mmCIF file of C-alpha atoms in Angstrom:
data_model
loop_
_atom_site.group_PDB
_atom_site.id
_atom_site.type_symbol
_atom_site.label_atom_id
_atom_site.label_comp_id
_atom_site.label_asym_id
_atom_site.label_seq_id
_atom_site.Cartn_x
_atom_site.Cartn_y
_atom_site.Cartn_z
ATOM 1 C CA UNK E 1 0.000 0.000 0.000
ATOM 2 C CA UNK E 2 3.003 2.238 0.443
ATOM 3 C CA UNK E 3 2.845 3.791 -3.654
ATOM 4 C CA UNK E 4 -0.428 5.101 -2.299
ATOM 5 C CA UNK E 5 1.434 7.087 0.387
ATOM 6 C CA UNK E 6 -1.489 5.870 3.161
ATOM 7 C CA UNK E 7 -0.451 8.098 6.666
ATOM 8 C CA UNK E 8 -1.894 6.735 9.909
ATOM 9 C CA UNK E 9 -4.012 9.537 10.881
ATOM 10 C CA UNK E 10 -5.679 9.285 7.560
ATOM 11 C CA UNK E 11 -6.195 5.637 8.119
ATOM 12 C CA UNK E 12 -7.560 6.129 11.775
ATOM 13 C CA UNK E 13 -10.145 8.998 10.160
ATOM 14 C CA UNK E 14 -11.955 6.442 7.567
ATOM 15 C CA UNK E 15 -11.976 3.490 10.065
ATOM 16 C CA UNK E 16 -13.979 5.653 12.078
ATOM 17 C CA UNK E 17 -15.969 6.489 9.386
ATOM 18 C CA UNK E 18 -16.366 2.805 8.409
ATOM 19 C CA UNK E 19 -16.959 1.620 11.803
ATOM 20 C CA UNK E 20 -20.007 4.188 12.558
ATOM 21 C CA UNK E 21 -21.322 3.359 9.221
ATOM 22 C CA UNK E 22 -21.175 -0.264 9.982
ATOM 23 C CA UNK E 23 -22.480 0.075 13.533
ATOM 24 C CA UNK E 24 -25.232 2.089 12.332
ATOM 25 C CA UNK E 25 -26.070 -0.435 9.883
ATOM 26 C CA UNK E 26 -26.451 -3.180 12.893
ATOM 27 C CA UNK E 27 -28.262 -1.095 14.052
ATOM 28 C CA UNK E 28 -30.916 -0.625 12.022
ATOM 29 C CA UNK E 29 -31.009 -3.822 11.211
ATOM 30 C CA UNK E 30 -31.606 -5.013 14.716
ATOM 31 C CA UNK E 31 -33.500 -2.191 16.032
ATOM 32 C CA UNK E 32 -35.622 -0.967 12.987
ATOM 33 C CA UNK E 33 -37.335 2.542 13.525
ATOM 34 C CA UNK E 34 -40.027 5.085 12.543
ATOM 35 C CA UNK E 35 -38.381 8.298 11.142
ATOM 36 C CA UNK E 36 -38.722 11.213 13.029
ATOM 37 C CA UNK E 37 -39.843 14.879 12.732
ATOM 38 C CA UNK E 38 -37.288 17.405 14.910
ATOM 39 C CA UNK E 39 -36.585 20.977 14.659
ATOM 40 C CA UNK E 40 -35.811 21.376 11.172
ATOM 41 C CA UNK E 41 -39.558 20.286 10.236
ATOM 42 C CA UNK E 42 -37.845 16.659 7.866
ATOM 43 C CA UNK E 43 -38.233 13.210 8.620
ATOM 44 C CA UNK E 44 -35.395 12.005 9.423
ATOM 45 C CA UNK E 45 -33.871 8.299 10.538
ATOM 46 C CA UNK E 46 -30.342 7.329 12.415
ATOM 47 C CA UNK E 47 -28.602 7.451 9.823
ATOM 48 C CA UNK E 48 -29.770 10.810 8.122
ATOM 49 C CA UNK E 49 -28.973 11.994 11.634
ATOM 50 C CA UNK E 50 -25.226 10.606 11.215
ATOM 51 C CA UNK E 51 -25.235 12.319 7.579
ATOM 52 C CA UNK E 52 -26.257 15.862 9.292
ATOM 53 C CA UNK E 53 -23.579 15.522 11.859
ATOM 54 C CA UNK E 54 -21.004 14.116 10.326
ATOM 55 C CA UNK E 55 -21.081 16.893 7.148
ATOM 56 C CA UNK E 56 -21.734 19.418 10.273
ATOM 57 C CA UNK E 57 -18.559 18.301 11.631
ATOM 58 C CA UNK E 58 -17.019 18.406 8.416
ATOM 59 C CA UNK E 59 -18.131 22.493 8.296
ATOM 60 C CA UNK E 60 -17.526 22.921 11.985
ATOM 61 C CA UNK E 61 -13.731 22.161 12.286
ATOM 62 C CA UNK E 62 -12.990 24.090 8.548
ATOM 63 C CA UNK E 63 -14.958 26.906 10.226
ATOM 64 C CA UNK E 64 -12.676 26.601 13.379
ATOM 65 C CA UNK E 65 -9.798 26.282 11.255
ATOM 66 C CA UNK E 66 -10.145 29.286 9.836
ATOM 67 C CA UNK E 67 -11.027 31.265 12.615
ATOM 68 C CA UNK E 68 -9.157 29.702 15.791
ATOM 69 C CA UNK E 69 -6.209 28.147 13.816
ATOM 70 C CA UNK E 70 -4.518 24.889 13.687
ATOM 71 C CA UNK E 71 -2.760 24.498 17.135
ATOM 72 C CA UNK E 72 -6.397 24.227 18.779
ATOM 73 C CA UNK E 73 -7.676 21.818 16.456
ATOM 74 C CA UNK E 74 -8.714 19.432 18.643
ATOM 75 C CA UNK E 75 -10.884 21.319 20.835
ATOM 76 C CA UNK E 76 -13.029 21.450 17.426
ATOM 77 C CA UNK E 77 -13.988 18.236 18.415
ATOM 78 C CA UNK E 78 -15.510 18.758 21.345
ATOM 79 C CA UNK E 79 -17.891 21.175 19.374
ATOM 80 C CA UNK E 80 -19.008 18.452 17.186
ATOM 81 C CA UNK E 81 -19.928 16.503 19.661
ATOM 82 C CA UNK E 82 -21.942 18.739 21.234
ATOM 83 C CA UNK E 83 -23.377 19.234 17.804
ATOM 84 C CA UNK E 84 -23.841 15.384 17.257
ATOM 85 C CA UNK E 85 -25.907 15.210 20.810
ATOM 86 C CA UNK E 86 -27.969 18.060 19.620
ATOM 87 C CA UNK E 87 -28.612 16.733 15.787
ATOM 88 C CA UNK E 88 -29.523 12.905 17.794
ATOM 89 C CA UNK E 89 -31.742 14.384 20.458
ATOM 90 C CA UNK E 90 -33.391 17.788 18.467
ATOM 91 C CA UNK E 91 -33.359 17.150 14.420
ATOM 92 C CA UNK W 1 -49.776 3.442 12.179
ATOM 93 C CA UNK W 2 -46.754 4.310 10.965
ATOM 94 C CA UNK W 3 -45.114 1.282 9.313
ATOM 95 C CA UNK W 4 -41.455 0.715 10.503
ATOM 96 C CA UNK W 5 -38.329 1.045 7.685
ATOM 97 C CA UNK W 6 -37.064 -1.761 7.126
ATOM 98 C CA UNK W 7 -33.299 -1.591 5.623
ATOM 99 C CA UNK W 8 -32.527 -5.329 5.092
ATOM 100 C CA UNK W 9 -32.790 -4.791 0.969
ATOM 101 C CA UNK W 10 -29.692 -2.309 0.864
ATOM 102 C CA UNK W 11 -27.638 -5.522 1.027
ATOM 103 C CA UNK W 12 -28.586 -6.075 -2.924
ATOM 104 C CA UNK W 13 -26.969 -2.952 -3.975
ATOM 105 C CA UNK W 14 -23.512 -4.702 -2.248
ATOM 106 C CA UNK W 15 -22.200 -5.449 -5.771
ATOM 107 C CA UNK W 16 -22.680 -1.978 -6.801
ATOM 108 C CA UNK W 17 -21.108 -0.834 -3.823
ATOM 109 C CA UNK W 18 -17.992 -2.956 -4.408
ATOM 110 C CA UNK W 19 -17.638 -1.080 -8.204
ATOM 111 C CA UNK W 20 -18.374 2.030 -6.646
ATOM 112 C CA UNK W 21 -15.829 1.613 -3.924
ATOM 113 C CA UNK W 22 -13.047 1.048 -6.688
ATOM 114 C CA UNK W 23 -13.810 3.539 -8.974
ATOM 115 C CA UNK W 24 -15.496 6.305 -6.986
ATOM 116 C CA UNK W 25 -14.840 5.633 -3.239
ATOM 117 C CA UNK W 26 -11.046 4.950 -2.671
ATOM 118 C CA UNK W 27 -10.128 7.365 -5.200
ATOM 119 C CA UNK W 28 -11.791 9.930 -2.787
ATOM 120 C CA UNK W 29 -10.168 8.795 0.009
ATOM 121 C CA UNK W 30 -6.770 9.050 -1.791
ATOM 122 C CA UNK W 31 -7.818 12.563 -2.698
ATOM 123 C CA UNK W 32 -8.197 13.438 1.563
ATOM 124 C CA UNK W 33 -4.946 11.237 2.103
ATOM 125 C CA UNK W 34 -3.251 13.981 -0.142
ATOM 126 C CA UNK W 35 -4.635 16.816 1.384
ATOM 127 C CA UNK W 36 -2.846 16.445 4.879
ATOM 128 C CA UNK W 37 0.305 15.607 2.744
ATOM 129 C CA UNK W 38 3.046 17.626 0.572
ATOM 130 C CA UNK W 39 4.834 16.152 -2.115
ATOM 131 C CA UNK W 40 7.921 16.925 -4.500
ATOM 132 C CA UNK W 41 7.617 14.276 -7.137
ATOM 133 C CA UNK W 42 8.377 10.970 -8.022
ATOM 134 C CA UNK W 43 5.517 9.801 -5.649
ATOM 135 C CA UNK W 44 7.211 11.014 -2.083
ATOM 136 C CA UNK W 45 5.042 11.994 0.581
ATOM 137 C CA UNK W 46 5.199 14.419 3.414
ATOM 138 C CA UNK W 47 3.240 14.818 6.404
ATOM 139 C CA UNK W 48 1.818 18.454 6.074
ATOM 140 C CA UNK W 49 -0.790 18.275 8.922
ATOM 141 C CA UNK W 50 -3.767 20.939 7.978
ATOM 142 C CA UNK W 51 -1.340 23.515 6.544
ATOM 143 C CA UNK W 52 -3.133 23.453 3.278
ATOM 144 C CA UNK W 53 -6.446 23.854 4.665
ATOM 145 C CA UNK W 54 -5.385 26.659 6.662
ATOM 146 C CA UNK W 55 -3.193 28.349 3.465
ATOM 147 C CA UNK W 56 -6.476 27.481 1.478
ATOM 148 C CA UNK W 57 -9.121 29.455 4.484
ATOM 149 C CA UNK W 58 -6.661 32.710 4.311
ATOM 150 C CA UNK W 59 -6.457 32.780 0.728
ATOM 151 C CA UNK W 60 -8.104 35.365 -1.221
ATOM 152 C CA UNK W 61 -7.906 33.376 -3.819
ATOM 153 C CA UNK W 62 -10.436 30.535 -3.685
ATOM 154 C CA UNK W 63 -12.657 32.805 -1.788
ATOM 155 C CA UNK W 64 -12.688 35.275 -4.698
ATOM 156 C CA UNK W 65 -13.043 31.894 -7.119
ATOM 157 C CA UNK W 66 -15.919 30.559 -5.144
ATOM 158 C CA UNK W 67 -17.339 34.021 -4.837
ATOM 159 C CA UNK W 68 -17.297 34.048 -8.724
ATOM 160 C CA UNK W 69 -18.787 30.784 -8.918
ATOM 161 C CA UNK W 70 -21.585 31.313 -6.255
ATOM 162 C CA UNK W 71 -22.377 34.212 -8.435
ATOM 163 C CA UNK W 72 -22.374 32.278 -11.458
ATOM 164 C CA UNK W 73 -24.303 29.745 -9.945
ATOM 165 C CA UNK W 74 -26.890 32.389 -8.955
ATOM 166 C CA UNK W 75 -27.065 34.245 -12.494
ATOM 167 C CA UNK W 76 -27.918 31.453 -14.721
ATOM 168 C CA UNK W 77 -30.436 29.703 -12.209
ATOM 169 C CA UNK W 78 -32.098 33.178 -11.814
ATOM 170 C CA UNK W 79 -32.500 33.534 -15.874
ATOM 171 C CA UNK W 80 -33.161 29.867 -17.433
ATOM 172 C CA UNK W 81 -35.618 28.874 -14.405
ATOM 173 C CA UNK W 82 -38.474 31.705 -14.525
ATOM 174 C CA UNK W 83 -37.161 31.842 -18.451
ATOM 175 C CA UNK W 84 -37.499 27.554 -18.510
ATOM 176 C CA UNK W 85 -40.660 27.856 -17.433
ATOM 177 C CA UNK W 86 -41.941 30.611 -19.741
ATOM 178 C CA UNK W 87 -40.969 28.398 -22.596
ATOM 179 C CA UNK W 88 -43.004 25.556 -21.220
ATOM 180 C CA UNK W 89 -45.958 27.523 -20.417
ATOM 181 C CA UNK W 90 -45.818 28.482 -24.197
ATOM 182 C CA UNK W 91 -44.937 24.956 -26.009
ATOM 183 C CA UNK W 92 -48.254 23.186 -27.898
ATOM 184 C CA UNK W 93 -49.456 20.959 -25.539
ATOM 185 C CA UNK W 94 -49.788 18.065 -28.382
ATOM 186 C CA UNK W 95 -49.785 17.695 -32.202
ATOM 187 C CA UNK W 96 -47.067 18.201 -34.982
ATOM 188 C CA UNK W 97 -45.525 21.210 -33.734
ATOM 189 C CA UNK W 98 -45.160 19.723 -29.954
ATOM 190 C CA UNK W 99 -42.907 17.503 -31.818
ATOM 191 C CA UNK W 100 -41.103 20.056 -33.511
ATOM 192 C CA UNK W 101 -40.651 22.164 -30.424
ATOM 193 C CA UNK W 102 -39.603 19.229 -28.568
ATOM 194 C CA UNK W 103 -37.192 17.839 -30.514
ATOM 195 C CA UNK W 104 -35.378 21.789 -30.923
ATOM 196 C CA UNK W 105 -35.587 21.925 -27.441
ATOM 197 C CA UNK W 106 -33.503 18.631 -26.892
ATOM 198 C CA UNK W 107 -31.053 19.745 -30.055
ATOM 199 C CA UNK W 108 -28.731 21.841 -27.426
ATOM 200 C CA UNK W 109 -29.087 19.225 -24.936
ATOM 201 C CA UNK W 110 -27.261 16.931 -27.205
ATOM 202 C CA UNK W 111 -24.115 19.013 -28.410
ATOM 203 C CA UNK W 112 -20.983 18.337 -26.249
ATOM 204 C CA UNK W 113 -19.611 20.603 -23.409
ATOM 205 C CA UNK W 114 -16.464 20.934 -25.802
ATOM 206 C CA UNK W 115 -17.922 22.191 -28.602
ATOM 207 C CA UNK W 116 -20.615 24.245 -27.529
ATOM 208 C CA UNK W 117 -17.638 26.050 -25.535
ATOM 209 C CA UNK W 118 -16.209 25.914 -29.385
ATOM 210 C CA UNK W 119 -19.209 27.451 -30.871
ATOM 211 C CA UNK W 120 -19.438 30.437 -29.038
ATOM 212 C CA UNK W 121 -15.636 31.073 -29.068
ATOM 213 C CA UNK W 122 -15.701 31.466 -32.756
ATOM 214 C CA UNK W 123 -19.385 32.998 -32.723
ATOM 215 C CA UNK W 124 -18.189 35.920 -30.012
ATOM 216 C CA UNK W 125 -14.962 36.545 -31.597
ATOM 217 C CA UNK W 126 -15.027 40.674 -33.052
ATOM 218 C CA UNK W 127 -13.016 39.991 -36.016
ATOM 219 C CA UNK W 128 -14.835 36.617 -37.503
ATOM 220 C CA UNK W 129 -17.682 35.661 -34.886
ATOM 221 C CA UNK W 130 -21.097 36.437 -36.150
ATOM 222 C CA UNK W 131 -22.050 37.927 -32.692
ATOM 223 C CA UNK W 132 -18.991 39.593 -32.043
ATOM 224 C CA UNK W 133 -18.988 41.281 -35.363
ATOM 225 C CA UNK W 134 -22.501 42.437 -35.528
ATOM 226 C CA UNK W 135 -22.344 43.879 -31.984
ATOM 227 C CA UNK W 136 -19.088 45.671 -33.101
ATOM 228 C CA UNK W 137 -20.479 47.168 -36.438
ATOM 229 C CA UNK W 138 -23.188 48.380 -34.614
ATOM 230 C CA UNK W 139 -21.132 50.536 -32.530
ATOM 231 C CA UNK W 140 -21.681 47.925 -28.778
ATOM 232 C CA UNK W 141 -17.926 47.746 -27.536
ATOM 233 C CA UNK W 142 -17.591 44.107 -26.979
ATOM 234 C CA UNK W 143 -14.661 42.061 -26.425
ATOM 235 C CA UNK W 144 -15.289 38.792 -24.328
ATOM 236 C CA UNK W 145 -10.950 38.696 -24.176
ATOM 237 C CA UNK W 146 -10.550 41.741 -22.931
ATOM 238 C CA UNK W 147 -13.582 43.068 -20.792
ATOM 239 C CA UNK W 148 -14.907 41.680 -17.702
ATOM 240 C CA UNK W 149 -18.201 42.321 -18.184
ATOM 241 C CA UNK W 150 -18.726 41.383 -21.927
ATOM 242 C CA UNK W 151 -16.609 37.734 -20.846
ATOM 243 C CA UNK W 152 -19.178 37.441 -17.779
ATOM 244 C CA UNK W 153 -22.194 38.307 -20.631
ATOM 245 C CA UNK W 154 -20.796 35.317 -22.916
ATOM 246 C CA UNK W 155 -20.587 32.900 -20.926
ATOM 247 C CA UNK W 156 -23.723 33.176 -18.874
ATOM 248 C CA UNK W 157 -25.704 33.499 -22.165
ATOM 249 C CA UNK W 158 -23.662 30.515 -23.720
ATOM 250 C CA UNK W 159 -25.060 28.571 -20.697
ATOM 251 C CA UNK W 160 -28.195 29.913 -20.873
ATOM 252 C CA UNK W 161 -28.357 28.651 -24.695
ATOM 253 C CA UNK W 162 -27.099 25.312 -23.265
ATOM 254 C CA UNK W 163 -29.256 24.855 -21.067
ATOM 255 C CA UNK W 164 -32.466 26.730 -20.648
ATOM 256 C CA UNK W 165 -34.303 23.833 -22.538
ATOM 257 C CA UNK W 166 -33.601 21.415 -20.051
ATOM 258 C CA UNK W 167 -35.300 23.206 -17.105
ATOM 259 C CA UNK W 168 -38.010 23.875 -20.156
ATOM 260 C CA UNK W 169 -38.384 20.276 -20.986
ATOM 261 C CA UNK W 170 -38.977 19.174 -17.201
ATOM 262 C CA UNK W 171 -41.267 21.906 -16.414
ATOM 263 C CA UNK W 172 -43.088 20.628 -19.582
ATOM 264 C CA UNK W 173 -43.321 17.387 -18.292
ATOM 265 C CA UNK W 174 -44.268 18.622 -15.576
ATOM 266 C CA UNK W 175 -47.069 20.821 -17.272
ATOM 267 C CA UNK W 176 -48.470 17.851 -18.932
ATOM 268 C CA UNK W 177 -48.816 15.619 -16.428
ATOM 269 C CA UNK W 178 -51.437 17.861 -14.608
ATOM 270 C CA UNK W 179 -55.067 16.425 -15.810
ATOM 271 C CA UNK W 180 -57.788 18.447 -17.847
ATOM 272 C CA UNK W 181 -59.980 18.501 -15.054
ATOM 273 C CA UNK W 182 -58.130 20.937 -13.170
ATOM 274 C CA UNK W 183 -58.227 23.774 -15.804
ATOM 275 C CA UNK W 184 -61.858 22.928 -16.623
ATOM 276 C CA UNK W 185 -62.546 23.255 -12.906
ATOM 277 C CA UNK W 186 -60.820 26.626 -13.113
ATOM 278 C CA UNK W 187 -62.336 27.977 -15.420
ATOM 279 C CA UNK W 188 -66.029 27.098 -14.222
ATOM 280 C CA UNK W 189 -64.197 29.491 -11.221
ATOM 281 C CA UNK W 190 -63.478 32.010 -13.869
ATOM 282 C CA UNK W 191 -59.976 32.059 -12.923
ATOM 283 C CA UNK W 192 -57.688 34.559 -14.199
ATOM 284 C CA UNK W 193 -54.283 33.226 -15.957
ATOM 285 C CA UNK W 194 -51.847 34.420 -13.352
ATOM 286 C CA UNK W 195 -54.690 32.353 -10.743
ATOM 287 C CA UNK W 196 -54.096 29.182 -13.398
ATOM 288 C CA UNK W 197 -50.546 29.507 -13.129
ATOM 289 C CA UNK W 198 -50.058 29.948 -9.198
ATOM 290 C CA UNK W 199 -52.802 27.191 -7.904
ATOM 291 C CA UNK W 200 -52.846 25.058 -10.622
ATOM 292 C CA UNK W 201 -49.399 24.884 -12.831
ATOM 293 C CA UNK W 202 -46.780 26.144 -10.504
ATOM 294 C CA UNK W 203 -47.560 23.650 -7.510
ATOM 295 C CA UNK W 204 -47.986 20.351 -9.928
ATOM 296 C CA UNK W 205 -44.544 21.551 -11.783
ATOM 297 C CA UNK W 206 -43.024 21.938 -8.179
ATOM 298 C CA UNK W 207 -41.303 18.643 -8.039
ATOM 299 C CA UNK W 208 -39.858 18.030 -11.481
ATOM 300 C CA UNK W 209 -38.948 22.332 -11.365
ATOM 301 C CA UNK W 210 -36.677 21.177 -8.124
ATOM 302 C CA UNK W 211 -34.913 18.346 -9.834
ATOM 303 C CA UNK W 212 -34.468 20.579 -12.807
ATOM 304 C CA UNK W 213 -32.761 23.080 -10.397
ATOM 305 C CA UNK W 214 -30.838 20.761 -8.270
ATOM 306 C CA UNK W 215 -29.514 19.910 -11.724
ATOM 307 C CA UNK W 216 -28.908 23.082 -12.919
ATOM 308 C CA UNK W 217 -27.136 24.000 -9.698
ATOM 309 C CA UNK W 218 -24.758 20.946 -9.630
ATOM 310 C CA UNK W 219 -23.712 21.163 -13.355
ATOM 311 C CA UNK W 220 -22.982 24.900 -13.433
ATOM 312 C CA UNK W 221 -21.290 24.652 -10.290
ATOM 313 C CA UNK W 222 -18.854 22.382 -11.278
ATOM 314 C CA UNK W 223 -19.008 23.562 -14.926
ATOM 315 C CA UNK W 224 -15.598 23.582 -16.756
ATOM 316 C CA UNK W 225 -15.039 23.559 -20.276
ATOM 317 C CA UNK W 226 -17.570 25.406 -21.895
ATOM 318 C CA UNK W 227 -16.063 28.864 -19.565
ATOM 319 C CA UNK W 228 -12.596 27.336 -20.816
ATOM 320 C CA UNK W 229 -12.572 27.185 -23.853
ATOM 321 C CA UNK W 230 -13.980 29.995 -24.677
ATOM 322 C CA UNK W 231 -12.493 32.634 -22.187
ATOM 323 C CA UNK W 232 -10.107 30.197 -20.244
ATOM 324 C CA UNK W 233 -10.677 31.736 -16.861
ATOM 325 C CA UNK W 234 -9.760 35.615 -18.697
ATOM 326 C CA UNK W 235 -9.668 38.608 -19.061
ATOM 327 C CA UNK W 236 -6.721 38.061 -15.579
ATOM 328 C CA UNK W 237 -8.736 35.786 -13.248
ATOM 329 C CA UNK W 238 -12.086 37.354 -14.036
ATOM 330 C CA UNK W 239 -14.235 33.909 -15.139
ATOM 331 C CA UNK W 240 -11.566 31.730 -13.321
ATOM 332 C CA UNK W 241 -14.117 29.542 -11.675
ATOM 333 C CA UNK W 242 -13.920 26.640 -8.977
ATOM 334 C CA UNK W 243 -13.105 24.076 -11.253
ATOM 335 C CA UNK W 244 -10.861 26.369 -13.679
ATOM 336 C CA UNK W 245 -9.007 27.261 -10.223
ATOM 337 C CA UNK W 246 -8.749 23.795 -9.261
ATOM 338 C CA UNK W 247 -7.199 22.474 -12.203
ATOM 339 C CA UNK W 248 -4.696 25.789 -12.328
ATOM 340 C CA UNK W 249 -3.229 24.301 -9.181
ATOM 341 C CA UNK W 250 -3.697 20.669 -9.662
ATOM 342 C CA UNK W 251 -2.459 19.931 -12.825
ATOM 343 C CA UNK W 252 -0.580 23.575 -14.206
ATOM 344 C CA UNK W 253 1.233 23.598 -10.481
ATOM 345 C CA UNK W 254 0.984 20.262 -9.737
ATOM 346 C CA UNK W 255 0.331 21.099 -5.908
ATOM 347 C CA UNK W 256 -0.914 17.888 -4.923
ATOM 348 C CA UNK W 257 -1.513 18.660 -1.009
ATOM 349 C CA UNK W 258 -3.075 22.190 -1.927
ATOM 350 C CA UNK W 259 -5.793 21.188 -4.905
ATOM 351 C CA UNK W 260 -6.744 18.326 -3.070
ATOM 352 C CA UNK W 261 -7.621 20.171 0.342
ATOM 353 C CA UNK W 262 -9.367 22.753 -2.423
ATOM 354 C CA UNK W 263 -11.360 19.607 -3.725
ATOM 355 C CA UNK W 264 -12.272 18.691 -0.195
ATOM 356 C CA UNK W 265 -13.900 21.839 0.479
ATOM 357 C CA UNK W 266 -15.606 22.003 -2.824
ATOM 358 C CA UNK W 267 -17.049 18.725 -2.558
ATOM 359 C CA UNK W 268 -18.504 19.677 0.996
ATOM 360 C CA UNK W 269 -20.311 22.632 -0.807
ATOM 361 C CA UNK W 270 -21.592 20.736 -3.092
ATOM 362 C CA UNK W 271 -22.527 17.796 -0.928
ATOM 363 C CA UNK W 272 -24.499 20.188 1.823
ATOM 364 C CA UNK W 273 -26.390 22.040 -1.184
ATOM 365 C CA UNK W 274 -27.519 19.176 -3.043
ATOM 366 C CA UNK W 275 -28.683 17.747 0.279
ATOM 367 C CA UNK W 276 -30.916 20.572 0.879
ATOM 368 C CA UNK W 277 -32.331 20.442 -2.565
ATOM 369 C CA UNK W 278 -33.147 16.764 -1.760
ATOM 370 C CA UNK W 279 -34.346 17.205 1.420
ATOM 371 C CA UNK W 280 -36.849 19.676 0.333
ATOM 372 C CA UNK W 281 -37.844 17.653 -2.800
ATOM 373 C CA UNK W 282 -38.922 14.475 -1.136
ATOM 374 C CA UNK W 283 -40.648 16.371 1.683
ATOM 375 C CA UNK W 284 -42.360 18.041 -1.164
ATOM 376 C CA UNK W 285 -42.811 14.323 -2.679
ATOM 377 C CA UNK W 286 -44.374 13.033 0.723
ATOM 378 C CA UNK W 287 -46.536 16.381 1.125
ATOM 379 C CA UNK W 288 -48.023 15.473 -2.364
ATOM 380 C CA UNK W 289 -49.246 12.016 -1.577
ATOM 381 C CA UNK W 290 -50.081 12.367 1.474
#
């Protein structure tokens, strides 16, 4: 794999992205569910939830990038999850 | 009773998934494994962390490119929608000439991104372009090479030439799929046109107008050639869209780390608009049957 230049960090991003895709997929499997209406007025399921956070994420640590800068990335984080909580429990 | 969703048949599309995963998947993921990395040929890498993210969020540069291309974006969608429409309202609903107009309608559809960008180079051009020439004889001072606005005015009408008969072809379909009964209701009502159009036509063309704008959106904001070959991103940087921008740095500077980080970010754009476009479409799809 080495001519594709693969760096850990970029390795441990997309198995986290596989692994919540696959655990969300158990999961509605086992548990199946009724979609949902939240704040934004759409139905929406598990997984659309995971969609909305995970692109929310996506905006919320450029945004933080860009404003904050690159030494407190990781506290960006932290943001998104507060963001995933409130896209599970609200939207 | 709300029936429960039931996700057991996605395991059919597996095969697909596998293709897709080759072709469309791990090449993306390569693209974000570049993006945190800096490179100076023959295929060595360099841990680069989010330095080109950050270059990319300070630089006036692809803000002023996706500035251009929001604007873009906006232009055309503002002209061949209401304009889409107008033709559609106006098309023979059946007979010979719905044929005719049909078929012209689809002629532009069918002409190549390359050569359309082609036609309009040679058809703009002041000293042998049809267009160009007219507009110079009769005294307009055009000259898509030179000033901004007449290079903005040539390539929003080329795309507007392109592609106003798709969003007039949908909104058509659209038009006809709404039965008899609802205009002969109307006009026991005595209903005025505009009345027609905003209770009747509008909300049955609703749907199919949304796909034709989601469309509309996605294509001209990662449109490419036509803009290139006919102004290639000129006069200076003044029609230098995303894509033009992108492939500046990608393939004229070859800076792996930086274009890619740019195609990250331009790929979340487009990914969050088109979801919204979706979103709303099959809400409006549910509010219709139900």
């Amino acid at each position: 794999m080495a001519w594709m230049a693969w760096t850990t960090p970029t390795a441990i991003f997309f198995l986290v992205i596989a692994s919540l895709l696959v655990i969300f997929t158990i999961l509605a499997i086992k548990f199946p569910e009724t979609p949902r209406r939240g704040v934004l007025g759409i139905d929406t399921t598990r997984g659309d939830r995971l969609f909305i956070t995970l692109l929310g994420s996506a905006f919320i640590n450029l945004a933080w990038l860009g404003l904050v800068g690159a030494e407190l990335q990781p506290y960006a984080l932290i943001v998104c999850l507060v963001y995933a909580v409130a896209v599970f429990r609200f939207v | 009773m709300e029936k429960t969703v039931n996700q057991k048949a996605w395991f059919l599309v597996l095969p697909v998934l596998v293709l897709v995963a080759f072709s469309a998947v791990i090449p993306l993921m390569t693209v974000v494994n570049y993006s945190v990395q800096d490179s100076f040929g023959q295929n060595n890498f360099f841990w680069a962390g989010l330095i080109w993210f950050e270059e990319l969020l300070n630089s006036e540069r692809m803000w002023d490119a996706l500035g251009r291309q929001l604007a873009f974006s906006a232009i055309i969608l503002a002209i061949e929608v209401p304009l889409g429409i107008f033709v559609a309202l106006n098309m023979p609903k059946k007979g010979f000439w719905a044929s005719v107009c049909l078929v012209l309608m689809s002629l532009p559809l069918l002409i190549p991104w390359n050569v359309v960008g082609t036609i309009w180079q040679v058809f703009a051009r002041v000293d042998i372009g049809l267009l160009g020439y007219t507009l110079d004889k009769i005294g307009v001072d055009y000259n898509y090479t030179q000033d901004f606005f007449a290079a903005w005015a040539t390539i929003i009408v080329m795309d507007v030439w392109h592609w106003t008969s798709l969003v007039a072809l949908l909104a058509y379909a659209g038009l006809q799929s709404i039965p008899n009964a609802y205009y002969q209701a109307a006009k026991i009502d005595q209903a005025s046109r505009w009345a027609v159009f905003r209770y009747i036509e509008f909300p049955k063309m609703l749907g199919v107008l949304m796909i034709a704008i989601l469309l509309r959106f996605m294509d001209s904001f990662m449109i490419y050639t036509e803009p290139f070959v006919v102004t290639g991103g000129g006069p200076g940087n003044a029609t230098t869209l995303l894509s033009i921008d992108l492939v500046k740095m990608a393939l004229g500077q070859f800076d792996l780390g930086n274009a890619a980080a740019f195609s990250i970010m331009y790929f979340l754009v487009i990914l969050a608009i088109s979801w919204v476009f979706y979103t709303v479409m099959t809400n409006l799809d549910k509010r219709d049957a139900g």
